[in-house]
JSON list of C-alpha atoms and ligand atoms in Angstrom, two decimals:
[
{"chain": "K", "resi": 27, "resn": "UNK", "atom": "CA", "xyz": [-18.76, 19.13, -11.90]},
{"chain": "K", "resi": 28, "resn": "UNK", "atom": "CA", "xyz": [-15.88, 17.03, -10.12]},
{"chain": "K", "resi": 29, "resn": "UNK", "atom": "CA", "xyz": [-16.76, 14.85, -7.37]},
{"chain": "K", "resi": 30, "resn": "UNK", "atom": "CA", "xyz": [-14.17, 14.78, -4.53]},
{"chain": "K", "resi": 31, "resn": "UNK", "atom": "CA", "xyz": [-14.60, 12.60, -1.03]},
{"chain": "K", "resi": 32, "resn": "UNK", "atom": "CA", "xyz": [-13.06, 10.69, 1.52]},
{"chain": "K", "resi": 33, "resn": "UNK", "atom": "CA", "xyz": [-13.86, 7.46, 1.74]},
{"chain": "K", "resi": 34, "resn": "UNK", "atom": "CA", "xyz": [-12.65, 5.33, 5.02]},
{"chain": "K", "resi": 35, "resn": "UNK", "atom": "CA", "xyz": [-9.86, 8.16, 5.11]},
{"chain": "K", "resi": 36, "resn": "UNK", "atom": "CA", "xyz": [-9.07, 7.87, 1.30]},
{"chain": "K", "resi": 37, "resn": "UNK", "atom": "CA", "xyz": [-9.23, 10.63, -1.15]},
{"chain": "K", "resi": 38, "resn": "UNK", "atom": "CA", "xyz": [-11.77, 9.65, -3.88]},
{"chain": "K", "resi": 39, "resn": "UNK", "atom": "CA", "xyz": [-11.81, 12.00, -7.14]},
{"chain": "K", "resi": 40, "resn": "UNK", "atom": "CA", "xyz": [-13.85, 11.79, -10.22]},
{"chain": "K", "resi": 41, "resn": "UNK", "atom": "CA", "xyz": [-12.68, 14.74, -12.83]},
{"chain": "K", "resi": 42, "resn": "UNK", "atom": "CA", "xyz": [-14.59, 16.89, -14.06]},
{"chain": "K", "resi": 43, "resn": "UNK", "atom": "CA", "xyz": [-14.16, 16.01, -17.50]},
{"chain": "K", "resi": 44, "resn": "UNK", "atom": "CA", "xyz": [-14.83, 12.34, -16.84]},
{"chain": "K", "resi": 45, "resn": "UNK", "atom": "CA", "xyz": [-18.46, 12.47, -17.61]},
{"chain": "K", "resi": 46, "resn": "UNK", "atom": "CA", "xyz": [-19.43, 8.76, -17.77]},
{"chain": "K", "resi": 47, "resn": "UNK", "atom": "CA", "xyz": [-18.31, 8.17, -14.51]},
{"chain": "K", "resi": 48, "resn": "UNK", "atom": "CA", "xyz": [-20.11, 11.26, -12.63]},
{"chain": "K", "resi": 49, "resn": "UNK", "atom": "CA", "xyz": [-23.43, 10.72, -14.97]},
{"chain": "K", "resi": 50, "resn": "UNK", "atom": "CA", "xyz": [-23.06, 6.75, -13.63]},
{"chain": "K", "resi": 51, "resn": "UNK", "atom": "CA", "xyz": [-22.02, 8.06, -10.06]},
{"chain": "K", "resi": 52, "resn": "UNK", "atom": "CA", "xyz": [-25.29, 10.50, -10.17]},
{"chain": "K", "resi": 53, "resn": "UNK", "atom": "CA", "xyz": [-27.33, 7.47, -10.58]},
{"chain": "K", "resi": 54, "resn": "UNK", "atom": "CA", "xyz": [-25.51, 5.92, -7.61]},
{"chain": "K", "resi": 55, "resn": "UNK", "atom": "CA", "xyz": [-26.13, 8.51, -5.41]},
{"chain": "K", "resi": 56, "resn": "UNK", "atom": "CA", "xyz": [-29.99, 8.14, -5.61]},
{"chain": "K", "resi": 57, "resn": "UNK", "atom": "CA", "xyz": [-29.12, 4.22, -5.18]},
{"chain": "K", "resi": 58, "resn": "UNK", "atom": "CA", "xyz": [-30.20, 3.33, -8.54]},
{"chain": "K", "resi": 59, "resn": "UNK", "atom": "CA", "xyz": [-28.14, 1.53, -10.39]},
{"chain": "K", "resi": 60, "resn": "UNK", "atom": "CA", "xyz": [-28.06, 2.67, -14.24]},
{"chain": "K", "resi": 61, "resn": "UNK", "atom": "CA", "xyz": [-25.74, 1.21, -17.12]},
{"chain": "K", "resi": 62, "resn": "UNK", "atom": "CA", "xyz": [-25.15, 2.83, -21.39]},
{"chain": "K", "resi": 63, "resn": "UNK", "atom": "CA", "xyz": [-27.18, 1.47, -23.49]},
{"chain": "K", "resi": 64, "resn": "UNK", "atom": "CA", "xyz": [-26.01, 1.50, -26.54]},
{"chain": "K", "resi": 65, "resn": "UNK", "atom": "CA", "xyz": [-27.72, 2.95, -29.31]},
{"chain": "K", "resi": 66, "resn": "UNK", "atom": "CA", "xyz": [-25.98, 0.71, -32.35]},
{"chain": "K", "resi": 67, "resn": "UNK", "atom": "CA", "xyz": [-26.19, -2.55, -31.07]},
{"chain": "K", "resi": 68, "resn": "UNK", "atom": "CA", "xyz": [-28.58, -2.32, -28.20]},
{"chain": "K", "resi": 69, "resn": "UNK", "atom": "CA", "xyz": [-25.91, -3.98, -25.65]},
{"chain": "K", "resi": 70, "resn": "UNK", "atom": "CA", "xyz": [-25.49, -2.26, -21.93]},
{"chain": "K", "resi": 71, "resn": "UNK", "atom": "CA", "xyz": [-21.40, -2.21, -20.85]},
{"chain": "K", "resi": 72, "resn": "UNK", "atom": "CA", "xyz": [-19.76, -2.17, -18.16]},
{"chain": "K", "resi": 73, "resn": "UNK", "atom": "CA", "xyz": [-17.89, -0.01, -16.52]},
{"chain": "K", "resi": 74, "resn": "UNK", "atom": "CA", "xyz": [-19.02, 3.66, -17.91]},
{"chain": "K", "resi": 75, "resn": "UNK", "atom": "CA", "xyz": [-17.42, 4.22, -21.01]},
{"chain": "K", "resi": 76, "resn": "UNK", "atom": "CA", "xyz": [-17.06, 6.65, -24.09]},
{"chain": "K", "resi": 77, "resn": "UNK", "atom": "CA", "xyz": [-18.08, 3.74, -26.31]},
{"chain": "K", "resi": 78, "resn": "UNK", "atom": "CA", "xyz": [-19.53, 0.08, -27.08]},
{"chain": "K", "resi": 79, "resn": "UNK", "atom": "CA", "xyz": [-16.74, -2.15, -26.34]},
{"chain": "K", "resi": 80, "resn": "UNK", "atom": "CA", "xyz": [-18.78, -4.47, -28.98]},
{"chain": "K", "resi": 81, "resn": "UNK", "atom": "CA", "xyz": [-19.66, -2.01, -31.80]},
{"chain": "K", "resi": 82, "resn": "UNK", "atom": "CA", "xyz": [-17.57, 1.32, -31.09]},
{"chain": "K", "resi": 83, "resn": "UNK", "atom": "CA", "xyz": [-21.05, 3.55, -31.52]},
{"chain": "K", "resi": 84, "resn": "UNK", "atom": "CA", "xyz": [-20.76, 6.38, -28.96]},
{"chain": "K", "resi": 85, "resn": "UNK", "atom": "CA", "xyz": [-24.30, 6.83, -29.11]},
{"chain": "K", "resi": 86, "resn": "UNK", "atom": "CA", "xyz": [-26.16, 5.44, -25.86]},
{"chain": "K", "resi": 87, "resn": "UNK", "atom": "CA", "xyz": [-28.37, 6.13, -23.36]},
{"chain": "K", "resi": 88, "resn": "UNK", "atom": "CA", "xyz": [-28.53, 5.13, -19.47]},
{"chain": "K", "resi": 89, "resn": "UNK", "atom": "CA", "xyz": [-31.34, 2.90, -18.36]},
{"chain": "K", "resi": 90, "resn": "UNK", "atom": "CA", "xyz": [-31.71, 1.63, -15.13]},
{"chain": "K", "resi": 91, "resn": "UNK", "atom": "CA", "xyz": [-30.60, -2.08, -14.30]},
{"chain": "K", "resi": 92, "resn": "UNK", "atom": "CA", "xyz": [-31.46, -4.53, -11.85]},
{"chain": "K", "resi": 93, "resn": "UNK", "atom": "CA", "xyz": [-28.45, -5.12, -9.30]},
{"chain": "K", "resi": 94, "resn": "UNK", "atom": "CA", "xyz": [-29.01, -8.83, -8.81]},
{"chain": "K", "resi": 95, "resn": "UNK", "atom": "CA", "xyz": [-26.61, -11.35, -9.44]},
{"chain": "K", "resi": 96, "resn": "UNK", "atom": "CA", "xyz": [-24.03, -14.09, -9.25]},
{"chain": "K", "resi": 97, "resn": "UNK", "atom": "CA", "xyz": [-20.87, -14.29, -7.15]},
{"chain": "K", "resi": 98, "resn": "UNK", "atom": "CA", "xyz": [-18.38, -14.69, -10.61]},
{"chain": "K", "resi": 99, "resn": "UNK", "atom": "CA", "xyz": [-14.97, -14.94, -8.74]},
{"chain": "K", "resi": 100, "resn": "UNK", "atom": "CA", "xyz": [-13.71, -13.20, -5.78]},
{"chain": "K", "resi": 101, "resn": "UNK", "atom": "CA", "xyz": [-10.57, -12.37, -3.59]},
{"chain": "K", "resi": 102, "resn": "UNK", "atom": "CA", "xyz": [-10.40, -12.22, 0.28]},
{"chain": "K", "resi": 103, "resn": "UNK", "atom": "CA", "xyz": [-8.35, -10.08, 1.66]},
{"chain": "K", "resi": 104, "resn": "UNK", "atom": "CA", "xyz": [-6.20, -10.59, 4.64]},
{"chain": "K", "resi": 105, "resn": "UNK", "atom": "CA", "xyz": [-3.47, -8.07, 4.11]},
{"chain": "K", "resi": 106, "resn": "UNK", "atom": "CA", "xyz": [-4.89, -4.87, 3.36]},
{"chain": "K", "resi": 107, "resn": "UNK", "atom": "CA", "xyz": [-2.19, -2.65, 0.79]},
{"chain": "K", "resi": 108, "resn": "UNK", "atom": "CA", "xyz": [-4.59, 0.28, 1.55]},
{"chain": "K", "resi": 109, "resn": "UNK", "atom": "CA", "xyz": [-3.94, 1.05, 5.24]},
{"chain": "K", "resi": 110, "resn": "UNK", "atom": "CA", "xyz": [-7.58, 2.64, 5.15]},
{"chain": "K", "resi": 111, "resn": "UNK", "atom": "CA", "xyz": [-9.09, -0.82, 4.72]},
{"chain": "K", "resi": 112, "resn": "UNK", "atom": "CA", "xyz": [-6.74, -2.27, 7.78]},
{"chain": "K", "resi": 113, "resn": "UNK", "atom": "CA", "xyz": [-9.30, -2.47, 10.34]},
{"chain": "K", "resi": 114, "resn": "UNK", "atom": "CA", "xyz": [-11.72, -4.23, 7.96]},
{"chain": "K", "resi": 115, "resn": "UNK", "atom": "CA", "xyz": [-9.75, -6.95, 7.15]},
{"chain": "K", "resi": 116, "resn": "UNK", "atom": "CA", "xyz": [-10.46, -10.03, 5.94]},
{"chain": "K", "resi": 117, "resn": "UNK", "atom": "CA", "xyz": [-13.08, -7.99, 3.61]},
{"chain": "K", "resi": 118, "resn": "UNK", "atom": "CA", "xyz": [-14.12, -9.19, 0.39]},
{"chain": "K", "resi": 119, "resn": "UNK", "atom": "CA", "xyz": [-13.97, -8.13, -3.42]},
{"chain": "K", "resi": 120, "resn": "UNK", "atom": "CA", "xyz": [-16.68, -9.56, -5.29]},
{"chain": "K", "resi": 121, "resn": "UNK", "atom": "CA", "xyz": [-16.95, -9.71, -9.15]},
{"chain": "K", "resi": 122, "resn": "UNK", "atom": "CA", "xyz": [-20.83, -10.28, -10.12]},
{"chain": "K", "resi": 123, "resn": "UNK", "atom": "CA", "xyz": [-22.36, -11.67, -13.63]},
{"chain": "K", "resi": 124, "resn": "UNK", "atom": "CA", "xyz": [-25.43, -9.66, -13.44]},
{"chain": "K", "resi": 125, "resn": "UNK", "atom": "CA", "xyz": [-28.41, -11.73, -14.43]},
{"chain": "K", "resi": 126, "resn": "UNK", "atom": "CA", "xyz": [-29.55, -8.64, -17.06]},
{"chain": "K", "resi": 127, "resn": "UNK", "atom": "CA", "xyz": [-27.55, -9.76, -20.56]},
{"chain": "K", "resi": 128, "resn": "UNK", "atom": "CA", "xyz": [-25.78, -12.94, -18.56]},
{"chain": "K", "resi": 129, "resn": "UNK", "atom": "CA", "xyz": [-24.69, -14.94, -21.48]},
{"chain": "K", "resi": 130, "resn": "UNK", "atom": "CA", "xyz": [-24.76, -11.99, -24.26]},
{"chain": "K", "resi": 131, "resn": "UNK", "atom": "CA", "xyz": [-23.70, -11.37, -26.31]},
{"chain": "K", "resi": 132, "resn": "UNK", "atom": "CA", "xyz": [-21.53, -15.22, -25.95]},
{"chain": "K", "resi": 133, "resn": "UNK", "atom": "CA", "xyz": [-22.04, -17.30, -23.85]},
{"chain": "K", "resi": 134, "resn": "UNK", "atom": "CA", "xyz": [-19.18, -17.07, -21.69]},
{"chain": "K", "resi": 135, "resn": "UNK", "atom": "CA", "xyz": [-19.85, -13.02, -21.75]},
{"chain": "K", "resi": 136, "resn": "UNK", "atom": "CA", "xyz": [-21.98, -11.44, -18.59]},
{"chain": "K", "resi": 137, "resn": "UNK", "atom": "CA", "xyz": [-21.72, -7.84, -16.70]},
{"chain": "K", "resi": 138, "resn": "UNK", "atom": "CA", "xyz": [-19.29, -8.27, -14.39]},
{"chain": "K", "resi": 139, "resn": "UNK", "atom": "CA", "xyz": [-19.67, -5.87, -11.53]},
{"chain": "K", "resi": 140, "resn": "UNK", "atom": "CA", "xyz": [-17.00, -5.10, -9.33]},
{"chain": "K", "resi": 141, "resn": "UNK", "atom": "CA", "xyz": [-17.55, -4.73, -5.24]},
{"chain": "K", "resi": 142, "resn": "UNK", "atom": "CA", "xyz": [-17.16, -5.52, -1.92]},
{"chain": "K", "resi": 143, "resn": "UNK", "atom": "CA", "xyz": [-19.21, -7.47, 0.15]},
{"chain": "K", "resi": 144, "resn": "UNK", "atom": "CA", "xyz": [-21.39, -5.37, 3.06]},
{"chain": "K", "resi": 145, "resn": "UNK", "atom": "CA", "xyz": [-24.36, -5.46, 4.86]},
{"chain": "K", "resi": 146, "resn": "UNK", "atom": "CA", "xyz": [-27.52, -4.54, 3.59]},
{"chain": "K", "resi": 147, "resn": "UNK", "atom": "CA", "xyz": [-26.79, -1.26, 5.02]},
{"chain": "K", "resi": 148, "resn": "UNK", "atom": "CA", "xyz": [-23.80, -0.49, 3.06]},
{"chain": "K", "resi": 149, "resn": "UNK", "atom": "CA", "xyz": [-20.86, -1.03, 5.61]},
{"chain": "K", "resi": 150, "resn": "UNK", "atom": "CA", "xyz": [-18.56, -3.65, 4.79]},
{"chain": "K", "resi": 151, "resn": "UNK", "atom": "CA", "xyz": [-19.26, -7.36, 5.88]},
{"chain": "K", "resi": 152, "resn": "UNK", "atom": "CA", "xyz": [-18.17, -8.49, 9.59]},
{"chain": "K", "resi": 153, "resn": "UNK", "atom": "CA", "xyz": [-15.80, -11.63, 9.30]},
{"chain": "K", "resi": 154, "resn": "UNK", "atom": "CA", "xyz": [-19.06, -14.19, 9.87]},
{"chain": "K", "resi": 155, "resn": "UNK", "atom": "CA", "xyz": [-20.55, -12.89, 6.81]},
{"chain": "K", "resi": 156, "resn": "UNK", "atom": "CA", "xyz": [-17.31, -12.86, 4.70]},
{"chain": "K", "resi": 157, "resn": "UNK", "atom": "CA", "xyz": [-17.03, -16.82, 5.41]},
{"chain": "K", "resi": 158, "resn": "UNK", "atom": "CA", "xyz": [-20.35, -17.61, 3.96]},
{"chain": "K", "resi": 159, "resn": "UNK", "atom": "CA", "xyz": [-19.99, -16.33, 0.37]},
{"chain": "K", "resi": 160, "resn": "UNK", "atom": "CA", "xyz": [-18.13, -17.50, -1.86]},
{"chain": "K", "resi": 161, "resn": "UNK", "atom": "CA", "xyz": [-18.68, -17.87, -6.09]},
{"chain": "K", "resi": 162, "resn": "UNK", "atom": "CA", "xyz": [-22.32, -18.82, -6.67]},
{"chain": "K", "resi": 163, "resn": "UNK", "atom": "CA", "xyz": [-23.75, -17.06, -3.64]},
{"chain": "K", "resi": 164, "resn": "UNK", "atom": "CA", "xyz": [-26.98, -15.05, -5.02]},
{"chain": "K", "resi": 165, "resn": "UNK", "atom": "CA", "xyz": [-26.31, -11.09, -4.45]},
{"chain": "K", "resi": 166, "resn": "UNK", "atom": "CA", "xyz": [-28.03, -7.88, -4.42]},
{"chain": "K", "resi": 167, "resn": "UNK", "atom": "CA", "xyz": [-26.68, -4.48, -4.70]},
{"chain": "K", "resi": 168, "resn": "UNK", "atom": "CA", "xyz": [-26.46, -2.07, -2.08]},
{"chain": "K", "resi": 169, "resn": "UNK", "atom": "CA", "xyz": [-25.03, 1.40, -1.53]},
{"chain": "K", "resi": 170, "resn": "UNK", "atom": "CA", "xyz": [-22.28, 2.54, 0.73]},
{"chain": "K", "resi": 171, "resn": "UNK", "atom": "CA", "xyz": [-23.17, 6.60, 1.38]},
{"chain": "K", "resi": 172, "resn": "UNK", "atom": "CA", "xyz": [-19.56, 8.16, 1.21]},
{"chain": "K", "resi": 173, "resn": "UNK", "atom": "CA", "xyz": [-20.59, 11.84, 1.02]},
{"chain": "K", "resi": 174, "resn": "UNK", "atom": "CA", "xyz": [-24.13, 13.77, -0.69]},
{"chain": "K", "resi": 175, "resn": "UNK", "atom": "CA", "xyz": [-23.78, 13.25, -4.33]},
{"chain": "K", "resi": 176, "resn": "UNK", "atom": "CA", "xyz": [-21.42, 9.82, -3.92]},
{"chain": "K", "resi": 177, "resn": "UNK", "atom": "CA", "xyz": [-22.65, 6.40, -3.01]},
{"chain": "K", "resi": 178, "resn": "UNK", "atom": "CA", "xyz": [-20.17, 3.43, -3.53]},
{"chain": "K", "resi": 179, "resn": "UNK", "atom": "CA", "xyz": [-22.48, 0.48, -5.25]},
{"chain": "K", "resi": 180, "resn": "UNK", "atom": "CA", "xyz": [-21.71, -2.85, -3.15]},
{"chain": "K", "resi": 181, "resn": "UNK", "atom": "CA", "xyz": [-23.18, -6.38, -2.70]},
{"chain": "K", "resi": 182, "resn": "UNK", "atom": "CA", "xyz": [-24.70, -7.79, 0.02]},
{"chain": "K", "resi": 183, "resn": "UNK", "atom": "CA", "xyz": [-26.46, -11.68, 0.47]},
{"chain": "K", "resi": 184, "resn": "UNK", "atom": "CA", "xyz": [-29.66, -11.88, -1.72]},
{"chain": "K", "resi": 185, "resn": "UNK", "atom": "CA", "xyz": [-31.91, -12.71, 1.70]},
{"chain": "K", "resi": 186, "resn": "UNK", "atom": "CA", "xyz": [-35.03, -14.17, -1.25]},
{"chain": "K", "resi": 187, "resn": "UNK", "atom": "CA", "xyz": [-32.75, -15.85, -3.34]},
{"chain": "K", "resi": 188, "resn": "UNK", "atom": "CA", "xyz": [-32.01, -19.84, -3.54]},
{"chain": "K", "resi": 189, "resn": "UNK", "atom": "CA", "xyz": [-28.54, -20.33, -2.47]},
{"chain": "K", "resi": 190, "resn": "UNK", "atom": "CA", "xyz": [-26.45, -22.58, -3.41]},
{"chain": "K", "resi": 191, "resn": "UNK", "atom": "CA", "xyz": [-25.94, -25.63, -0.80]},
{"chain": "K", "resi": 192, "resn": "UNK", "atom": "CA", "xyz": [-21.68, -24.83, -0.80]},
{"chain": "K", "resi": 193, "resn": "UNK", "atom": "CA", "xyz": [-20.97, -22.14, -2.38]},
{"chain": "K", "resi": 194, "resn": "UNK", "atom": "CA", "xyz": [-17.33, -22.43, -3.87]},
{"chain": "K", "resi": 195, "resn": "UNK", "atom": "CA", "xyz": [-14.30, -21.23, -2.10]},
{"chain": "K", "resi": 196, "resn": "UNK", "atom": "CA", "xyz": [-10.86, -21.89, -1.38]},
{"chain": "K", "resi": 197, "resn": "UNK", "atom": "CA", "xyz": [-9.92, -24.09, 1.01]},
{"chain": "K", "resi": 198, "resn": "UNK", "atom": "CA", "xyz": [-8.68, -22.74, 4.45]},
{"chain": "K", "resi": 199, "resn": "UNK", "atom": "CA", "xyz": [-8.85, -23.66, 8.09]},
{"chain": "Q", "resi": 211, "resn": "ZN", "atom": "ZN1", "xyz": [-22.91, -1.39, -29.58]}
]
């Protein structure tokens, strides 16, 4: 069944006939993360898709995955395209090497998880928080509840994780 929300006054639509993303959105909206695993090669992708991006089985099954990880890259944003997102500007986008399969299957190869930064309750990061991350910062995943049946996964600072003394990012004021 097609999931259909609004999300900070955006439509958001998942077809009905994309079933990788609603089975992976299902998971989400328990706040457990799940990823494929696939079935030829025994590597988990990322995003959802119809088959291994490695070994082209579409044979796979979804296990759950720990949502820890490592800030890869990221982009602030100070000039929000999306008018939705103007009152939450600067926010971040964060892409995360998980630390499940970081290095497989080469070593410059990791799950990279897309998402903004937010709080630990799921609402995106104030300005003060958005200053202190940067790539390296440690992360954990947490949900942002758009509707029953859709939660958006995020990241949020890993509170029990060593961090790094600076994490990297570019220079500003
Ligand atoms: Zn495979």
């Amino acid at each position: 069944m097609a999931i259909t929300a609004t999300y900070l006054g955006m439509p958001l639509d998942i077809s009905g006939l994309d079933t990788e993303n609603l089975e992976y959105f299902r998971h989400c909206a328990g706040h457990d993360f799940h990823l494929q695993r696939c079935a030829g090669c025994g590597l988990v992708r990322y995003p959802p898709t119809t088959a291994c991006p490695w070994c082209a089985n579409p044979e796979a099954r979804w296990v759950p995955v720990e949502g820890r990880g490592t800030v890869h890259s990221y982009s602030e944003v100070h000039h929000a395209i999306q008018p939705a997102f103007k009152n939450h500007t600067p926010y971040l986008i964060l892409l995360v090497d998980l630390d499940t399969q970081n290095g497989e299957p080469t070593p410059d190869e990791a799950l990279r998880v897309i998402g903004n930064l937010a709080t630990p309750d799921g609402q995106l990061a104030p300005p003060d928080m958005v200053k202190r991350v940067g790539i390296g910062t440690r992360v954990r995943m947490v949900f942002s509840d758009v509707t029953p049946g859709l939660s958006l996964p995020q990241w949020t600072i890993d509170e029990t994780a060593t961090q790094p003394e600076k994490p990297w990012r570019y220079p500003q004021e």
